Coordinates of C-alpha atoms and ligand atoms in Angstrom, one line a residue:
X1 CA 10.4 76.4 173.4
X2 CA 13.6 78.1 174.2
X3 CA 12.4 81.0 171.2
X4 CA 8.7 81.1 173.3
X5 CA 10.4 81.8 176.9
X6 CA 12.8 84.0 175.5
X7 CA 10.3 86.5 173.3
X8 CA 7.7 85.7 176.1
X9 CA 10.6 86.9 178.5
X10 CA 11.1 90.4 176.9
X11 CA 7.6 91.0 176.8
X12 CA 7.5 91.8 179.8
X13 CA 11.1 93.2 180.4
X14 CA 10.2 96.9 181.1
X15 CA 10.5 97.9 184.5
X16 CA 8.6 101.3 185.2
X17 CA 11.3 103.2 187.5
X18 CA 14.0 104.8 185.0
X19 CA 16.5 103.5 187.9
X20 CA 19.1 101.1 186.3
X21 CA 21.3 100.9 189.1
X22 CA 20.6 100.5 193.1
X23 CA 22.8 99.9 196.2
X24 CA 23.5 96.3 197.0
X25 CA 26.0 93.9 199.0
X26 CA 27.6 91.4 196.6
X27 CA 29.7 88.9 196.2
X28 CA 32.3 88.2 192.9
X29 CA 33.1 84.6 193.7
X30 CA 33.1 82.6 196.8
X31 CA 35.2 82.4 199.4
X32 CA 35.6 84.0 203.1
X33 CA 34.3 87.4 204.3
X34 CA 36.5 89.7 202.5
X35 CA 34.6 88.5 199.4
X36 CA 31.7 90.4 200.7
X37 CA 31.9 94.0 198.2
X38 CA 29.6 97.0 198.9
X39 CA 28.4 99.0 195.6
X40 CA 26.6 101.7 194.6
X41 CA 26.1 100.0 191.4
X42 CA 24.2 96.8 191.5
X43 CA 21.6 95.7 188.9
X44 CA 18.1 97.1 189.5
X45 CA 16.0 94.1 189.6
X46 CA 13.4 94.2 186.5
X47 CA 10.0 92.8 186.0
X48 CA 10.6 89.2 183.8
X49 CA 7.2 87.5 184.2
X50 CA 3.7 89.1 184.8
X51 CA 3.2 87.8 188.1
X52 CA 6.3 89.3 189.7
X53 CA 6.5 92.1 191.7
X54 CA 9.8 94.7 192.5
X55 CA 10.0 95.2 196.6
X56 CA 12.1 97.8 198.1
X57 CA 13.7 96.1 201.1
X58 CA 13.9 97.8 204.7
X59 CA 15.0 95.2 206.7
X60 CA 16.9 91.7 205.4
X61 CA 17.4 89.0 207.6
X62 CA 20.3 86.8 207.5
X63 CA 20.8 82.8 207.7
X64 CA 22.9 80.4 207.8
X65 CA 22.7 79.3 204.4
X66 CA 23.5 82.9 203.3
X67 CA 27.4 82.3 205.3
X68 CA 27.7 78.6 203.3
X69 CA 26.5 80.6 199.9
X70 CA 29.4 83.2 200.3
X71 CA 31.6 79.9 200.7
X72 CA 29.8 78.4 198.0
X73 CA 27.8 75.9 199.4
X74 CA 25.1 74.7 196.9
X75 CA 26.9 76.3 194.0
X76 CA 26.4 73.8 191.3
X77 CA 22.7 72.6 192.5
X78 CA 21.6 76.7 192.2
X79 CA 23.5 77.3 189.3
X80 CA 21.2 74.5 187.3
X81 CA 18.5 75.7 189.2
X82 CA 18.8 78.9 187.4
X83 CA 20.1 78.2 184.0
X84 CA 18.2 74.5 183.5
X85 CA 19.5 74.5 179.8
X86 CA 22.9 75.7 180.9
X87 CA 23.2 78.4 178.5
X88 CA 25.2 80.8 180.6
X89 CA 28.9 80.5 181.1
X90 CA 30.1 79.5 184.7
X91 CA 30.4 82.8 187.1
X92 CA 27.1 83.8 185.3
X93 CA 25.5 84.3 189.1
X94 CA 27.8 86.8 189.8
X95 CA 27.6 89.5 190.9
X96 CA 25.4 87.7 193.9
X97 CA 23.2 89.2 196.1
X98 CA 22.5 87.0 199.4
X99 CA 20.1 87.6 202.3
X100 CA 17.3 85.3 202.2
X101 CA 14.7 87.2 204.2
X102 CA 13.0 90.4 203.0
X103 CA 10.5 92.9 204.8
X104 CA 9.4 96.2 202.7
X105 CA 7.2 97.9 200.3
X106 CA 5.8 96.9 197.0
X107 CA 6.9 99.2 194.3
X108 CA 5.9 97.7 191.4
X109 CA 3.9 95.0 190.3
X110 CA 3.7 93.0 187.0
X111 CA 0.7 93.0 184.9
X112 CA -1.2 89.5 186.6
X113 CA 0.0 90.5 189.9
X114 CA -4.2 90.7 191.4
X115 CA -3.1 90.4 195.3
X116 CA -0.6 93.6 195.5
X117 CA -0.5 97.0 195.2
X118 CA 2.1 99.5 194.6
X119 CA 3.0 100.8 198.8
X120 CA 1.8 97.3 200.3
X121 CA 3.6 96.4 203.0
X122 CA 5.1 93.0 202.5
X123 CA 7.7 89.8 203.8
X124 CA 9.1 86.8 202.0
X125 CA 11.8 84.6 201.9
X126 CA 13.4 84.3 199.0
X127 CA 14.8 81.1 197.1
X128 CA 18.0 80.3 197.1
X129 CA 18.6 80.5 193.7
X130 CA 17.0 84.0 193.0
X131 CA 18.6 87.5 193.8
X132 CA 18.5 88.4 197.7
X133 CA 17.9 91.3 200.4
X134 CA 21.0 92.7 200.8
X135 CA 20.1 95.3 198.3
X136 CA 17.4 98.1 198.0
X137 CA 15.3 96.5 196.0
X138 CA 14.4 92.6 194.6
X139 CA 11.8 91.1 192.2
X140 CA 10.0 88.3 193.4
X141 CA 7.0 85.8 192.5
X142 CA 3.9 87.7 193.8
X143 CA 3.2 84.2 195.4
X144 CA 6.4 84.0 197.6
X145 CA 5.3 87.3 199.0
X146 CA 3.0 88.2 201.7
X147 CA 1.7 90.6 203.4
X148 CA 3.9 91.6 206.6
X149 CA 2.2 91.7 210.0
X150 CA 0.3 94.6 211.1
X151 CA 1.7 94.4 214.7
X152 CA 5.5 93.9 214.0
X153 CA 8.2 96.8 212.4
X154 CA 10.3 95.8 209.4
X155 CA 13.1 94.7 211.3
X156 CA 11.0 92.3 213.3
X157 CA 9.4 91.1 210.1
X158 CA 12.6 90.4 208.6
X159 CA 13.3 87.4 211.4
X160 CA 10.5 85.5 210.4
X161 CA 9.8 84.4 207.4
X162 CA 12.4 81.9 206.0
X163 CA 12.7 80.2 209.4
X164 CA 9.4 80.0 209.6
X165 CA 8.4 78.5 206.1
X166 CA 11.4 76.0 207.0
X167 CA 9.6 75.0 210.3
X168 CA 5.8 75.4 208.1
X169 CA 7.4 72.9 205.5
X170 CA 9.0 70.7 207.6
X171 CA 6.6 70.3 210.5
X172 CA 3.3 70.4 208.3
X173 CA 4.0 69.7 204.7
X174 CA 6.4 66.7 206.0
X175 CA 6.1 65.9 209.6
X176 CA 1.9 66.3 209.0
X177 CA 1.3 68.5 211.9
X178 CA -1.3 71.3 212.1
X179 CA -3.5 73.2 214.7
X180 CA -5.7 70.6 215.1
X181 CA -3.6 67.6 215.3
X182 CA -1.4 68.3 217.8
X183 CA -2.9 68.5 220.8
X184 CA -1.8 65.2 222.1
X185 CA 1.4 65.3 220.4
X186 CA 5.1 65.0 222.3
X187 CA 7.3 66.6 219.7
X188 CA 11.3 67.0 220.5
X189 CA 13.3 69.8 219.3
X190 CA 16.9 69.5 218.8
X191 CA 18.4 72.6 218.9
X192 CA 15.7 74.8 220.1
X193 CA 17.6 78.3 220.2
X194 CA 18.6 79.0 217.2
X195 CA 16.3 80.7 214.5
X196 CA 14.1 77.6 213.2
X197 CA 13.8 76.4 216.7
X198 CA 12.8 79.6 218.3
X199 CA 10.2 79.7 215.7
X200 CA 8.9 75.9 215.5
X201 CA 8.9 75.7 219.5
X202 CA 6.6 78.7 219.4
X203 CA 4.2 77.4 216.8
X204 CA 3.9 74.1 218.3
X205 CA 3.1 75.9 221.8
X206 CA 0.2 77.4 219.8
X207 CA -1.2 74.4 218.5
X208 CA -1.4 73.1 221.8
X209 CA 1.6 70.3 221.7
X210 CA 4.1 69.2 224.0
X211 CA 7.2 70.8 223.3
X212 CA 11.0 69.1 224.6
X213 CA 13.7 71.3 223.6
X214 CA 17.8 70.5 223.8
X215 CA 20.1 73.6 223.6
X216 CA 22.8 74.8 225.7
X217 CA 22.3 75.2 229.4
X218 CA 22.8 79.0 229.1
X219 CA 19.7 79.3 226.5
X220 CA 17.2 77.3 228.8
X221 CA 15.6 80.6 229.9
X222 CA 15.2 81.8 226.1
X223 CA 13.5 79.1 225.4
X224 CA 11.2 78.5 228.5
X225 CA 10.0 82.0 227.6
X226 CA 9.2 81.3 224.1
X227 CA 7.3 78.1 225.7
X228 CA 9.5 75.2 225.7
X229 CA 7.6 72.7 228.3
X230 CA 11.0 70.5 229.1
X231 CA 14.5 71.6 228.4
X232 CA 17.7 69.8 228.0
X233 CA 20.9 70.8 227.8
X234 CA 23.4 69.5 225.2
X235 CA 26.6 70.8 227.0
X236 CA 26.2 68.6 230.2
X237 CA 26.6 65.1 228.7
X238 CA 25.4 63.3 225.2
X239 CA 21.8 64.1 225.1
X240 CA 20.3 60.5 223.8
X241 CA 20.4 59.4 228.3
X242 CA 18.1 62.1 229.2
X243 CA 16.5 61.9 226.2
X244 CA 15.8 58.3 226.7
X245 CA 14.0 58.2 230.4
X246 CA 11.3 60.9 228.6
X247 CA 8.1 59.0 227.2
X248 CA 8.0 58.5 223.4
X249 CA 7.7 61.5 221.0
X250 CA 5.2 61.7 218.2
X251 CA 7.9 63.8 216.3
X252 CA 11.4 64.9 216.4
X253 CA 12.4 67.6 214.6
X254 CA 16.6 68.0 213.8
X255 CA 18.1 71.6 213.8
X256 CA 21.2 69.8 214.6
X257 CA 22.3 66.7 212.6
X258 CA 25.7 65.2 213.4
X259 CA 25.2 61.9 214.8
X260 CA 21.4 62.4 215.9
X261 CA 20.0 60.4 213.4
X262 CA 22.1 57.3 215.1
X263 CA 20.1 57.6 218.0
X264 CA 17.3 60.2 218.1
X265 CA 14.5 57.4 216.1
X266 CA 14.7 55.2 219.1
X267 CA 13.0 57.8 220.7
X268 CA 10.0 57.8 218.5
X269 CA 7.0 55.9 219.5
X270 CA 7.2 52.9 216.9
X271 CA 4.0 52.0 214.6
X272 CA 2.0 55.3 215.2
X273 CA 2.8 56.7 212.2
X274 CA 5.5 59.3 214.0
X275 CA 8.5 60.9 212.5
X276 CA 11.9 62.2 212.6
X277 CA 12.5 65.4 209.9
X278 CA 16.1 66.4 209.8
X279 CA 16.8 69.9 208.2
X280 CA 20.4 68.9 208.0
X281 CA 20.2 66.9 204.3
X282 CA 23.3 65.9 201.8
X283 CA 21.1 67.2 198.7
X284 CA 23.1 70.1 198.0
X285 CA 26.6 68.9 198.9
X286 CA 26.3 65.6 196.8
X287 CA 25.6 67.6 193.6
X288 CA 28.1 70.4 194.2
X289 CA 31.2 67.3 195.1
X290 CA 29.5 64.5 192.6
X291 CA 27.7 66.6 190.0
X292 CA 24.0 67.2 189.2
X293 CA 22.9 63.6 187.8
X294 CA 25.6 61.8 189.9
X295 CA 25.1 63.7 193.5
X296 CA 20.6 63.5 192.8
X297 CA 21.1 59.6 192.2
X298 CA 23.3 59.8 195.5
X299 CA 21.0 61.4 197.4
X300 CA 17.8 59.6 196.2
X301 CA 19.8 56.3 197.1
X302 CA 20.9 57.6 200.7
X303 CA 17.2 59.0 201.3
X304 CA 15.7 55.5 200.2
X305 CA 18.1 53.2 202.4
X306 CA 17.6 55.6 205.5
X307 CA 13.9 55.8 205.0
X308 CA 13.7 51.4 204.6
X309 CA 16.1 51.1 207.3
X310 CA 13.7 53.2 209.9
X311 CA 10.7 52.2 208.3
X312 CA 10.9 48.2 209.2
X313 CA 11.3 49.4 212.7
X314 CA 8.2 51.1 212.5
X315 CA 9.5 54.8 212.4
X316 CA 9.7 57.3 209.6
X317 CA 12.8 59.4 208.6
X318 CA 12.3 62.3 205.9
X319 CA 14.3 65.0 205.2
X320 CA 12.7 68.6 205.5
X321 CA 13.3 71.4 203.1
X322 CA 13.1 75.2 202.9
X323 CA 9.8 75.9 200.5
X324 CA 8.9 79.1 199.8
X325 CA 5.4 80.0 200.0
X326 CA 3.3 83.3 200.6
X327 CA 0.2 81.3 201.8
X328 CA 2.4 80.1 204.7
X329 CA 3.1 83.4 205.3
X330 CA -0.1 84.4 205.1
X331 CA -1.2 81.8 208.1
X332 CA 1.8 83.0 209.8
X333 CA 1.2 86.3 209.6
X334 CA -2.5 85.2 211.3
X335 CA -0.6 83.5 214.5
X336 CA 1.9 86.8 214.5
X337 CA -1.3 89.4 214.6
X338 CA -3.1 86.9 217.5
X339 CA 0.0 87.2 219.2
X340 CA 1.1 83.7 219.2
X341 CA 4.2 84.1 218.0
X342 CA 6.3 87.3 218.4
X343 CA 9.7 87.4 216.0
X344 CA 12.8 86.8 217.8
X345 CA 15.5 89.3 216.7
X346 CA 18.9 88.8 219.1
X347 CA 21.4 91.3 217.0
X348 CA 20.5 94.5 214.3
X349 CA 22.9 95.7 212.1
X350 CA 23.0 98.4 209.4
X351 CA 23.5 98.6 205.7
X352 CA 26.9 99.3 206.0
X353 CA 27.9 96.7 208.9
X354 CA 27.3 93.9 206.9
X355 CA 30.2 92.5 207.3
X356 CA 30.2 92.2 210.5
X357 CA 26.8 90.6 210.4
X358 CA 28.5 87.9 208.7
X359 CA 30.7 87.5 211.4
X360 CA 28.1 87.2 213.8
X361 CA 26.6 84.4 211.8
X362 CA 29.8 82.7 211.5
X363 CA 30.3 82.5 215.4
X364 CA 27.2 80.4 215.6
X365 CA 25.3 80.3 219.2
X366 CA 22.3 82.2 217.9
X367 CA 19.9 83.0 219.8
X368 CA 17.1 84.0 216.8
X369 CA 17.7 86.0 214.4
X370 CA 20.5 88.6 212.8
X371 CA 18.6 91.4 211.1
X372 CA 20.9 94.4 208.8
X373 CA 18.6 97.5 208.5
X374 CA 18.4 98.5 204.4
X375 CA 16.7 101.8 204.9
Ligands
LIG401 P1 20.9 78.9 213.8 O1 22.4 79.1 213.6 O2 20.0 80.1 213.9 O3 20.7 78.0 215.2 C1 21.4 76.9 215.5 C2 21.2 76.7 217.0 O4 21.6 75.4 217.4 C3 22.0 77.7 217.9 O5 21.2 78.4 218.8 C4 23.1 76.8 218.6 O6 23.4 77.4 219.8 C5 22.3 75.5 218.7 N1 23.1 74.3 218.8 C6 24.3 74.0 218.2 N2 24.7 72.7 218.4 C7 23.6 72.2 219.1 C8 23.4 70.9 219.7 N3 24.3 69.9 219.5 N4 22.3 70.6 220.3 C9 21.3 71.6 220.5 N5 21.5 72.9 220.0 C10 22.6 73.1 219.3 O7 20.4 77.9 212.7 P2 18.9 77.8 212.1 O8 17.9 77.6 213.2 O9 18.6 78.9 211.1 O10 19.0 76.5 211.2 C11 19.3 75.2 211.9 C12 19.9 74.2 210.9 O11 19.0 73.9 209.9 C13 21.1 74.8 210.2 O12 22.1 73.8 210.0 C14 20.6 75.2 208.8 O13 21.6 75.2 207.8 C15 19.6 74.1 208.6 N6 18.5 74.6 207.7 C16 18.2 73.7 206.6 C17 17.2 74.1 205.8 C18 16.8 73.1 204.6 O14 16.2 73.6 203.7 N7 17.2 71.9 204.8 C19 16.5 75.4 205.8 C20 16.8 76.1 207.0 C21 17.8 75.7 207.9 P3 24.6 76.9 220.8 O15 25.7 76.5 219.8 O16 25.0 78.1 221.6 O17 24.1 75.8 221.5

């Protein structure tokens, strides 16, 4: 089979530009910002797989994952995730292109490809594990692409999508929300102003839930405007009193983590089938401290006791996970165009101030999204 993917592989290994080489931020092994190298030089991407497509990036937008990936976070689960059979030597990811979140063109597309054309206008967040947006160009899947709303620019369009497949995943896929279920819902956000929350509190607002926020007292504003119905703030004392006096919540979803798990199911109504998604998981840190089959046994073992532990108390726990999908998109996109949701960019940098778009990142207090301008 390895003969098949490797033969099937070539056939399709001919990218139609005559480029070999593109622009591109990248790293050359982990560590702090200074690892962060611009070149003139990078890789152009190239067409593997009939249903891929080459994008030419005009705006990236940055996440917190992409500041842990430049320390190294996830290194082993996304290095298996790459090379399953491990053929390659270790260091094979480098040079490493991050950014998760790409807005742009379509510039080429793979010989299956039905849903794209060449000069589409497109978004997408990209996987983890694949090449990202900090460069002029990237291949992706044609079906973790989308096309970009009409009524937002490149830059707004780059704020969107990972966050917001995040929030699809986690609030529909596992909390079992959707615009016709949630019209009677209480739903609690922790940590409403960063870039999943800005996003989440938005589309719950436009399927017609109840939406509790807690951020800081300085971002209660932000996110009454975006359509928080009750605010609390962190800063003024441990959150779980406040919490506590508000009637029951259908679901509670954790942009926090910490020590909100300790308390944040008792405010769950019990034996209604409601449920508390954390985004904050130890999947990827198990494998990269205990190994692949050691840290997935870990985490599967953790996930099990939580889940039994909440469960006979008539809650559910889950963890939520990034997926990427271009269908979400594609509903997204729908809510963006009806002008339910409008992409919340707080800070634009360009191609060349990358670095210190990392360093925004790094001082946390977001208040939605970092954007860096390709082109
Ligand atoms: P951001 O950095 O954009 O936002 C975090 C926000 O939380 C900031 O606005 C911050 O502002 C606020 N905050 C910090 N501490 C608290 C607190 N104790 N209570 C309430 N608010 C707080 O992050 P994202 O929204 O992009 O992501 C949120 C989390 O989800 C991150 O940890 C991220 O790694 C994780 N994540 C996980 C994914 C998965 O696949 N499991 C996918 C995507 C994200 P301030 O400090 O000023 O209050």
């Amino acid at each position: 089979s390895v003969c098949w993917h490797v033969s099937h592989t070539r056939m399709f290994s001919v990218t139609k530009s005559s480029r070999t080489i593109m622009p591109a931020w990248v790293i050359d092994k982990y560590g702090s910002n200074d690892v962060l190298r611009f070149t003139r030089n990078a890789g152009f991407p190239v067409i593997n797989y009939p249903n891929e497509v080459i994008v030419k990036v005009l705006s990236a937008g940055l996440n917190p994952l992409d500041v842990s990936m430049r320390d190294g976070y996830g290194a082993a689960a996304l290095s298996m995730k790459r090379d399953p059979l491990n053929i390659k030597q270790s260091g094979s990811e480098f040079p490493l292109v991050l950014g998760r979140d790409a807005s742009g063109v379509i510039m080429e597309c793979g010989l299956d490809v039905k849903h794209f054309r060449e000069r589409d206008e497109v978004w997408a967040a990209i996987p983890p594990w694949k090449q990202g947006s900090l460069a002029e160009f990237v291949v992706l899947s044609a079906n973790e692409v989308s096309h970009k709303p009409k009524s937002l620019s490149h830059v707004e369009a780059a704020a969107v999508p990972y966050v917001a497949t995040t929030a699809w995943s986690a609030l529909v896929n596992t909390g079992g929300l959707n615009k016709d279920n949630c019209a009677k819902k209480r739903v609690l956000i922790l940590g409403g102003s960063g870039g999943v929350g800005t996003f989440a509190i938005q589309m719950l607002k436009a399927w017609g839930a109840h939406v509790t926020v807690t951020c800081s007292q300085n971002a209660e504003r932000f996110v009454r405007d975006l359509g928080a119905d009750h605010v609390v703030d962190y800063t003024a004392g441990p959150v779980e009193e406040p919490l506590s006096s508000l009637e029951k919540f259908d679901l509670i979803l954790d942009n926090v983590g910490g020590d909100t798990e300790r308390w944040a199911l008792n405010l769950l109504k019990p034996w209604c089938g409601a449920k508390f998604v954390t985004l904050i998981t130890p999947f990827l840190q198990n494998i990269d401290s205990l190994g692949i089959a050691d840290g997935m046994m870990q985490s599967a073992a953790t996930g099990a006791t939580k889940m039994l532990k909440h469960l006979v108390k008539g809650v559910h726990y889950r963890w939520g996970f990034f997926a990427p999908s271009g269908p979400a998109l594609d509903e997204i996109r729908e809510m963006v165009d009806a002008g339910q949701i409008r992409a919340v960019v707080e800070e634009t940098f360009s191609f060349s101030q990358v670095p210190q778009a990392f360093e925004k990142m790094e001082k946390g207090h977001a208040r939605g999204k970092t954007v860096v301008q390709i082109s």
